[in-house]
PDB file of C-alpha atoms in Angstrom:
ATOM      1  CA  MET A 142      69.694  58.547  81.354  1.00 40.00           C
ATOM      2  CA  ARG A 143      71.424  61.268  83.302  1.00 43.00           C
ATOM      3  CA  VAL A 144      69.242  63.290  85.646  1.00 36.00           C
ATOM      4  CA  ASN A 145      70.031  66.962  86.255  1.00 42.00           C
ATOM      5  CA  THR A 146      69.466  67.191  90.013  1.00 35.00           C
ATOM      6  CA  LYS A 147      69.690  70.975  90.133  1.00 36.00           C
ATOM      7  CA  LYS A 148      66.956  71.363  87.493  1.00 35.00           C
ATOM      8  CA  MET A 149      64.703  68.894  89.336  1.00 31.00           C
ATOM      9  CA  VAL A 150      65.083  70.786  92.599  1.00 32.00           C
ATOM     10  CA  LEU A 151      64.433  74.131  90.877  1.00 32.00           C
ATOM     11  CA  CYS A 152      61.275  72.805  89.182  1.00 36.00           C
ATOM     12  CA  SER A 153      60.039  71.392  92.477  1.00 35.00           C
ATOM     13  CA  VAL A 154      60.559  74.717  94.247  1.00 32.00           C
ATOM     14  CA  LEU A 155      58.792  76.640  91.479  1.00 32.00           C
ATOM     15  CA  SER A 156      55.875  74.212  91.542  1.00 36.00           C
ATOM     16  CA  LEU A 157      55.584  74.553  95.307  1.00 32.00           C
ATOM     17  CA  LEU A 158      55.589  78.346  95.065  1.00 34.00           C
ATOM     18  CA  LEU A 159      52.936  78.284  92.347  1.00 32.00           C
ATOM     19  CA  CYS A 160      50.666  75.985  94.356  1.00 36.00           C
ATOM     20  CA  THR A 161      51.101  78.132  97.442  1.00 34.00           C
ATOM     21  CA  ALA A 162      50.205  81.250  95.471  1.00 35.00           C
ATOM     22  CA  ILE A 163      47.069  79.647  94.029  1.00 29.00           C
ATOM     23  CA  GLN A 164      45.959  78.448  97.471  1.00 36.00           C
ATOM     24  CA  ALA A 165      46.557  81.915  98.905  1.00 35.00           C
ATOM     25  CA  CYS A 166      44.401  83.430  96.180  1.00 34.00           C
ATOM     26  CA  TRP A 167      41.528  81.091  96.911  1.00 33.00           C
ATOM     27  CA  LYS A 168      41.786  81.823 100.619  1.00 35.00           C
ATOM     28  CA  GLY A 169      41.787  85.552 100.013  1.00 36.00           C
ATOM     29  CA  LYS A 170      45.391  86.071 101.074  1.00 34.00           C
ATOM     30  CA  MET A 171      46.374  87.350  97.641  1.00 31.00           C
ATOM     31  CA  PRO A 172      44.249  89.272  95.153  1.00 35.00           C
ATOM     32  CA  MET A 173      43.527  87.404  91.930  1.00 34.00           C
ATOM     33  CA  ALA A 174      44.397  89.545  88.937  1.00 35.00           C
ATOM     34  CA  THR A 175      41.471  90.387  86.662  1.00 42.00           C
ATOM     35  CA  PRO A 176      42.176  90.469  82.913  1.00 41.00           C
ATOM     36  CA  GLN A 177      42.282  94.081  81.736  1.00 47.00           C
ATOM     37  CA  ASN A 178      40.597  93.459  78.374  1.00 52.00           C
ATOM     38  CA  GLY A 179      38.787  96.783  78.272  1.00 62.00           C
ATOM     39  CA  GLN A 180      35.378  95.175  78.758  1.00 84.00           C
ATOM     40  CA  VAL A 181      33.401  95.475  81.971  1.00 92.00           C
ATOM     41  CA  LYS A 182      31.005  92.606  82.631  1.00 93.00           C
ATOM     42  CA  VAL A 183      28.428  93.621  85.220  1.00 96.00           C
ATOM     43  CA  THR A 184      26.246  90.973  86.848  1.00 96.00           C
ATOM     44  CA  GLU A 185      24.197  90.852  90.026  1.00 95.00           C
ATOM     45  CA  ALA A 186      27.225  89.296  91.719  1.00 95.00           C
ATOM     46  CA  SER A 187      29.163  92.503  90.989  1.00 96.00           C
ATOM     47  CA  PHE A 188      27.319  94.250  93.827  1.00 97.00           C
ATOM     48  CA  LYS A 189      27.971  93.395  97.456  1.00 95.00           C
ATOM     49  CA  CYS A 190      27.493  94.616 101.024  1.00 96.00           C
ATOM     50  CA  LEU A 191      28.521  98.272 101.179  1.00 96.00           C
ATOM     51  CA  HIS A 192      30.794  97.586 104.127  1.00 95.00           C
ATOM     52  CA  GLU A 193      32.857  95.177 102.024  1.00 96.00           C
ATOM     53  CA  MET A 194      33.693  98.125  99.770  1.00 97.00           C
ATOM     54  CA  THR A 195      35.998 101.028 100.606  1.00 97.00           C
ATOM     55  CA  LYS A 196      34.404 104.100 102.165  1.00 95.00           C
ATOM     56  CA  VAL A 197      35.459 107.543 100.944  1.00 93.00           C
ATOM     57  CA  ASP A 198      33.696 110.384 102.697  1.00 88.00           C
ATOM     58  CA  LYS A 199      29.987 109.413 102.479  1.00 89.00           C
ATOM     59  CA  MET A 200      30.205 107.000  99.549  1.00 92.00           C
ATOM     60  CA  TYR A 201      31.541 103.490  98.993  1.00 96.00           C
ATOM     61  CA  VAL A 202      33.762 102.513  96.062  1.00 96.00           C
ATOM     62  CA  ASP A 203      35.167  99.392  94.441  1.00 97.00           C
ATOM     63  CA  ASN A 204      36.621  98.361  91.087  1.00 97.00           C
ATOM     64  CA  LEU A 205      35.436  95.338  89.124  1.00 96.00           C
ATOM     65  CA  LEU A 206      38.743  95.103  87.230  1.00 96.00           C
ATOM     66  CA  GLY A 207      40.937  95.210  90.313  1.00 95.00           C
ATOM     67  CA  ASP A 208      42.128  98.810  89.927  1.00 97.00           C
ATOM     68  CA  LEU A 209      40.940  99.924  93.357  1.00 97.00           C
ATOM     69  CA  ASP A 210      43.984 102.176  93.789  1.00 97.00           C
ATOM     70  CA  GLY A 211      43.020 104.081  90.645  1.00 96.00           C
ATOM     71  CA  THR A 212      39.440 104.463  91.814  1.00 96.00           C
ATOM     72  CA  LEU A 213      40.548 105.659  95.253  1.00 96.00           C
ATOM     73  CA  ALA A 214      42.994 108.148  93.749  1.00 94.00           C
ATOM     74  CA  VAL A 215      40.130 109.973  91.999  1.00 93.00           C
ATOM     75  CA  ALA A 216      37.645 109.541  94.855  1.00 92.00           C
ATOM     76  CA  ASN A 217      40.101 111.115  97.303  1.00 91.00           C
ATOM     77  CA  SER A 218      41.283 113.856  94.970  1.00 88.00           C
ATOM     78  CA  GLY A 219      40.215 117.393  95.741  1.00 80.00           C
ATOM     79  CA  SER A 220      40.962 118.463  92.165  1.00 80.00           C
ATOM     80  CA  GLY A 221      38.814 115.904  90.397  1.00 78.00           C
ATOM     81  CA  GLY A 222      39.746 113.443  87.701  1.00 88.00           C
ATOM     82  CA  THR A 223      38.311 110.622  85.606  1.00 92.00           C
ATOM     83  CA  TYR A 224      37.473 107.343  87.303  1.00 95.00           C
ATOM     84  CA  PRO A 225      39.171 104.287  85.781  1.00 96.00           C
ATOM     85  CA  THR A 226      37.190 101.645  83.947  1.00 97.00           C
ATOM     86  CA  GLY A 227      35.510  99.176  86.301  1.00 97.00           C
ATOM     87  CA  SER A 228      34.916 101.701  89.105  1.00 97.00           C
ATOM     88  CA  VAL A 229      31.804 101.120  91.220  1.00 97.00           C
ATOM     89  CA  VAL A 230      30.344 103.975  93.270  1.00 95.00           C
ATOM     90  CA  GLN A 231      27.459 103.639  95.722  1.00 95.00           C
ATOM     91  CA  LEU A 232      25.854 106.012  98.191  1.00 92.00           C
ATOM     92  CA  PHE A 233      22.800 103.876  98.937  1.00 92.00           C
ATOM     93  CA  PRO A 234      22.492 100.067  98.967  1.00 94.00           C
ATOM     94  CA  GLY A 235      19.790 100.137  96.280  1.00 93.00           C
ATOM     95  CA  GLU A 236      21.604 102.282  93.718  1.00 93.00           C
ATOM     96  CA  ALA A 237      24.973 101.975  91.972  1.00 93.00           C
ATOM     97  CA  MET A 238      26.950 103.370  89.079  1.00 94.00           C
ATOM     98  CA  VAL A 239      29.639 101.484  87.168  1.00 97.00           C
ATOM     99  CA  LYS A 240      32.277 103.001  84.914  1.00 96.00           C
ATOM    100  CA  LEU A 241      32.297 101.206  81.567  1.00 96.00           C
ATOM    101  CA  GLU A 242      35.050 101.167  78.968  1.00 96.00           C
ATOM    102  CA  LYS A 243      35.873 104.476  77.274  1.00 93.00           C
ATOM    103  CA  GLY A 244      33.340 105.407  74.592  1.00 93.00           C
ATOM    104  CA  ALA A 245      30.653 103.008  75.833  1.00 93.00           C
ATOM    105  CA  HIS A 246      28.178 105.859  76.434  1.00 89.00           C
ATOM    106  CA  PRO A 247      29.758 109.341  76.162  1.00 91.00           C
ATOM    107  CA  SER A 248      26.661 111.302  77.276  1.00 89.00           C
ATOM    108  CA  THR A 249      26.946 109.778  80.774  1.00 90.00           C
ATOM    109  CA  ASN A 250      30.771 109.842  80.803  1.00 90.00           C
ATOM    110  CA  ASP A 251      30.558 106.054  80.283  1.00 94.00           C
ATOM    111  CA  TRP A 252      28.731 105.508  83.580  1.00 94.00           C
ATOM    112  CA  GLU A 253      25.994 102.880  83.641  1.00 93.00           C
ATOM    113  CA  PHE A 254      23.365 103.289  86.352  1.00 92.00           C
ATOM    114  CA  PHE A 255      21.707 100.495  88.330  1.00 95.00           C
ATOM    115  CA  VAL A 256      18.697 100.267  90.624  1.00 92.00           C
ATOM    116  CA  LEU A 257      18.998  97.247  92.901  1.00 95.00           C
ATOM    117  CA  ASP A 258      16.714  95.177  95.081  1.00 94.00           C
ATOM    118  CA  VAL A 259      18.880  94.001  97.984  1.00 95.00           C
ATOM    119  CA  SER A 260      18.244  91.127 100.374  1.00 95.00           C
ATOM    120  CA  PRO A 261      20.295  88.764 102.563  1.00 94.00           C
ATOM    121  CA  GLU A 262      20.627  86.598  99.447  1.00 95.00           C
ATOM    122  CA  GLY A 263      22.341  89.355  97.481  1.00 95.00           C
ATOM    123  CA  SER A 264      21.422  91.907  94.807  1.00 96.00           C
ATOM    124  CA  LYS A 265      18.816  91.770  92.053  1.00 95.00           C
ATOM    125  CA  ILE A 266      19.044  94.273  89.208  1.00 95.00           C
ATOM    126  CA  LYS A 267      15.694  96.058  88.792  1.00 93.00           C
ATOM    127  CA  GLN A 268      16.887  98.661  86.298  1.00 89.00           C
ATOM    128  CA  LYS A 269      20.075  99.181  84.327  1.00 88.00           C
ATOM    129  CA  GLY A 270      21.045 101.610  81.628  1.00 87.00           C
ATOM    130  CA  PHE A 271      21.844 105.262  81.119  1.00 85.00           C
ATOM    131  CA  GLU A 272      19.637 108.379  80.838  1.00 79.00           C
ATOM    132  CA  GLU A 273      16.457 106.340  81.306  1.00 82.00           C
ATOM    133  CA  VAL A 274      17.284 104.827  84.725  1.00 81.00           C
ATOM    134  CA  LYS A 275      15.406 106.522  87.555  1.00 76.00           C
ATOM    135  CA  ASN A 276      14.198 106.235  91.107  1.00 73.00           C
ATOM    136  CA  MET A 277      11.070 107.786  92.603  1.00 66.00           C
ATOM    137  CA  PHE A 278      12.726 111.218  92.679  1.00 67.00           C
ATOM    138  CA  GLY A 279      13.856 111.357  89.042  1.00 72.00           C
ATOM    139  CA  THR A 280      16.587 110.038  86.766  1.00 72.00           C
ATOM    140  CA  CYS A 281      20.071 109.248  88.021  1.00 76.00           C
ATOM    141  CA  ILE A 282      21.665 111.427  85.345  1.00 74.00           C
ATOM    142  CA  SER A 283      19.584 114.453  86.371  1.00 68.00           C
ATOM    143  CA  CYS A 284      21.414 114.469  89.688  1.00 73.00           C
ATOM    144  CA  HIS A 285      24.880 113.543  88.474  1.00 75.00           C
ATOM    145  CA  SER A 286      24.863 116.080  85.648  1.00 74.00           C
ATOM    146  CA  GLN A 287      24.249 119.022  87.992  1.00 69.00           C
ATOM    147  CA  PRO A 288      27.005 121.646  87.862  1.00 66.00           C
ATOM    148  CA  SER A 289      29.321 121.519  90.854  1.00 60.00           C
ATOM    149  CA  ALA A 290      32.819 122.932  91.003  1.00 51.00           C
ATOM    150  CA  PRO A 291      35.004 121.053  91.040  1.00 61.00           C
ATOM    151  CA  GLN A 292      33.419 117.741  90.130  1.00 73.00           C
ATOM    152  CA  ALA A 293      35.154 114.468  89.483  1.00 79.00           C
ATOM    153  CA  ASP A 294      33.583 112.642  86.557  1.00 87.00           C
ATOM    154  CA  MET A 295      29.942 113.427  87.497  1.00 86.00           C
ATOM    155  CA  ILE A 296      30.691 112.704  91.160  1.00 86.00           C
ATOM    156  CA  CYS A 297      31.471 115.446  93.660  1.00 75.00           C
ATOM    157  CA  ALA A 298      35.155 115.651  94.443  1.00 66.00           C
ATOM    158  CA  ALA A 299      36.310 115.029  97.993  1.00 65.00           C
ATOM    159  CA  GLY A 300      36.179 117.998 100.333  1.00 64.00           C
ATOM    160  CA  HIS A 301      34.027 120.235  98.128  1.00 63.00           C
ATOM    161  CA  ALA A 302      30.409 121.280  98.359  1.00 64.00           C
ATOM    162  CA  CYS A 303      27.974 119.182  96.314  1.00 68.00           C
ATOM    163  CA  PRO A 304      24.380 119.787  95.250  1.00 69.00           C
ATOM    164  CA  SER A 305      22.246 118.698  98.185  1.00 72.00           C
ATOM    165  CA  ILE A 306      20.077 115.584  98.013  1.00 77.00           C
ATOM    166  CA  ASN A 307      16.630 116.601  99.150  1.00 79.00           C
ATOM    167  CA  PHE A 308      14.089 113.985 100.179  1.00 83.00           C
ATOM    168  CA  PRO A 309      10.415 114.945 100.576  1.00 84.00           C
ATOM    169  CA  GLY A 310       8.468 114.562 103.797  1.00 86.00           C
ATOM    170  CA  GLY A 311      10.751 116.702 105.941  1.00 91.00           C
ATOM    171  CA  ILE A 312      13.470 114.038 105.946  1.00 93.00           C
ATOM    172  CA  ASN A 313      16.872 114.989 107.347  1.00 93.00           C
ATOM    173  CA  THR A 314      19.110 113.744 104.537  1.00 90.00           C
ATOM    174  CA  LYS A 315      22.335 113.945 106.559  1.00 91.00           C
ATOM    175  CA  VAL A 316      20.862 111.539 109.096  1.00 95.00           C
ATOM    176  CA  LEU A 317      19.076 109.320 106.570  1.00 94.00           C
ATOM    177  CA  ILE A 318      22.129 108.524 104.406  1.00 92.00           C
ATOM    178  CA  PRO A 319      24.148 106.734 107.134  1.00 94.00           C
ATOM    179  CA  ALA A 320      20.940 105.058 108.338  1.00 96.00           C
ATOM    180  CA  LEU A 321      20.357 103.527 104.898  1.00 94.00           C
ATOM    181  CA  GLN A 322      23.999 102.479 104.681  1.00 95.00           C
ATOM    182  CA  LYS A 323      23.797 100.779 108.066  1.00 95.00           C
ATOM    183  CA  THR A 324      20.703  98.796 107.077  1.00 94.00           C
ATOM    184  CA  ASP A 325      22.133  97.194 103.928  1.00 95.00           C
ATOM    185  CA  LYS A 326      20.360  93.807 103.958  1.00 94.00           C
ATOM    186  CA  ARG A 327      23.286  92.136 102.185  1.00 95.00           C
ATOM    187  CA  CYS A 328      25.546  92.700 105.181  1.00 94.00           C
ATOM    188  CA  PRO A 329      25.698  89.820 107.703  1.00 90.00           C
ATOM    189  CA  SER A 330      25.735  92.089 110.766  1.00 82.00           C
ATOM    190  CA  PRO A 331      23.785  95.335 110.302  1.00 76.00           C
ATOM    191  CA  GLU A 332      25.027  98.200 112.444  1.00 86.00           C
ATOM    192  CA  SER A 333      22.957  99.613 115.292  1.00 92.00           C
ATOM    193  CA  LEU A 334      20.826 102.655 114.488  1.00 95.00           C
ATOM    194  CA  THR A 335      20.625 105.815 116.556  1.00 96.00           C
ATOM    195  CA  PRO A 336      17.181 107.037 117.691  1.00 97.00           C
ATOM    196  CA  GLU A 337      17.491 109.916 115.204  1.00 97.00           C
ATOM    197  CA  GLU A 338      18.209 107.508 112.329  1.00 97.00           C
ATOM    198  CA  ILE A 339      15.184 105.383 113.225  1.00 97.00           C
ATOM    199  CA  VAL A 340      12.966 108.472 113.031  1.00 97.00           C
ATOM    200  CA  GLU A 341      14.238 109.385 109.557  1.00 96.00           C
ATOM    201  CA  LEU A 342      13.815 105.818 108.280  1.00 96.00           C
ATOM    202  CA  LYS A 343      10.195 105.867 109.428  1.00 96.00           C
ATOM    203  CA  LYS A 344       9.680 109.149 107.560  1.00 95.00           C
ATOM    204  CA  LEU A 345      11.119 107.541 104.434  1.00 93.00           C
ATOM    205  CA  GLU A 346       8.818 104.531 104.814  1.00 94.00           C
ATOM    206  CA  ALA A 347       5.844 106.907 104.937  1.00 94.00           C
ATOM    207  CA  VAL A 348       7.004 108.737 101.800  1.00 90.00           C
ATOM    208  CA  LEU A 349       7.510 105.466  99.919  1.00 88.00           C
ATOM    209  CA  ALA A 350       4.118 104.156 101.021  1.00 92.00           C
ATOM    210  CA  ALA A 351       2.437 107.336  99.777  1.00 90.00           C
ATOM    211  CA  ALA A 352       4.299 107.081  96.464  1.00 84.00           C
ATOM    212  CA  ARG A 353       3.236 103.474  95.990  1.00 84.00           C
ATOM    213  CA  ALA A 354      -0.365 104.350  96.794  1.00 89.00           C
ATOM    214  CA  ALA A 355      -0.318 107.214  94.300  1.00 85.00           C
ATOM    215  CA  ALA A 356       1.196 105.008  91.613  1.00 79.00           C
ATOM    216  CA  GLY A 357      -1.435 102.352  92.249  1.00 79.00           C
ATOM    217  CA  GLY A 358      -4.230 104.926  91.900  1.00 62.00           C
ATOM    218  CA  GLN A 359      -2.924 105.982  88.496  1.00 62.00           C
ATOM    219  CA  GLN A 360      -3.011 102.466  87.066  1.00 52.00           C
TER     220      GLN A 360
END
């Protein structure tokens, strides 16, 4: 039997390259491609420490299907646009919105909203859905459907004024937002808080305690 030495060498080289590529993927040196089958599967593992996502202005973004460049292109655009399927947008650790496949839920522009319970162990989904998902201040869609010009797919476009988020209890929202982002319990090394941020977090704790007490009295 005659052996083709050139073919053997070529196969060996290709095998070595393939193994190296697979090892690199597992070690995080190369991104593993995600099948673009048009379906977005969202689980609790889909949500991670905010600081492992990409920050754009005040929010953090990711893409569950690997199209981070597409998500960033819209997030950074001053003229708006439509986020690609699989986009994840978060402002606070305990809330997220995920862009589903086109036509999944037209009345929310195919966004699904999530309320999360975060801990060092990860994320637990407390609520998920569309118009019905809400926090203590109202529904998610009531905020994201506010008119703002220009707006990118129910999210304020970069560099343009957005409807303000107003917390009760005299809370300074501009100080509170980075404070909440810094204290994401999923992150291994929480960032240090400024004295001003500590004050606003204590105000929020008081508001939440009052809300819980009121809810308990109505039961």
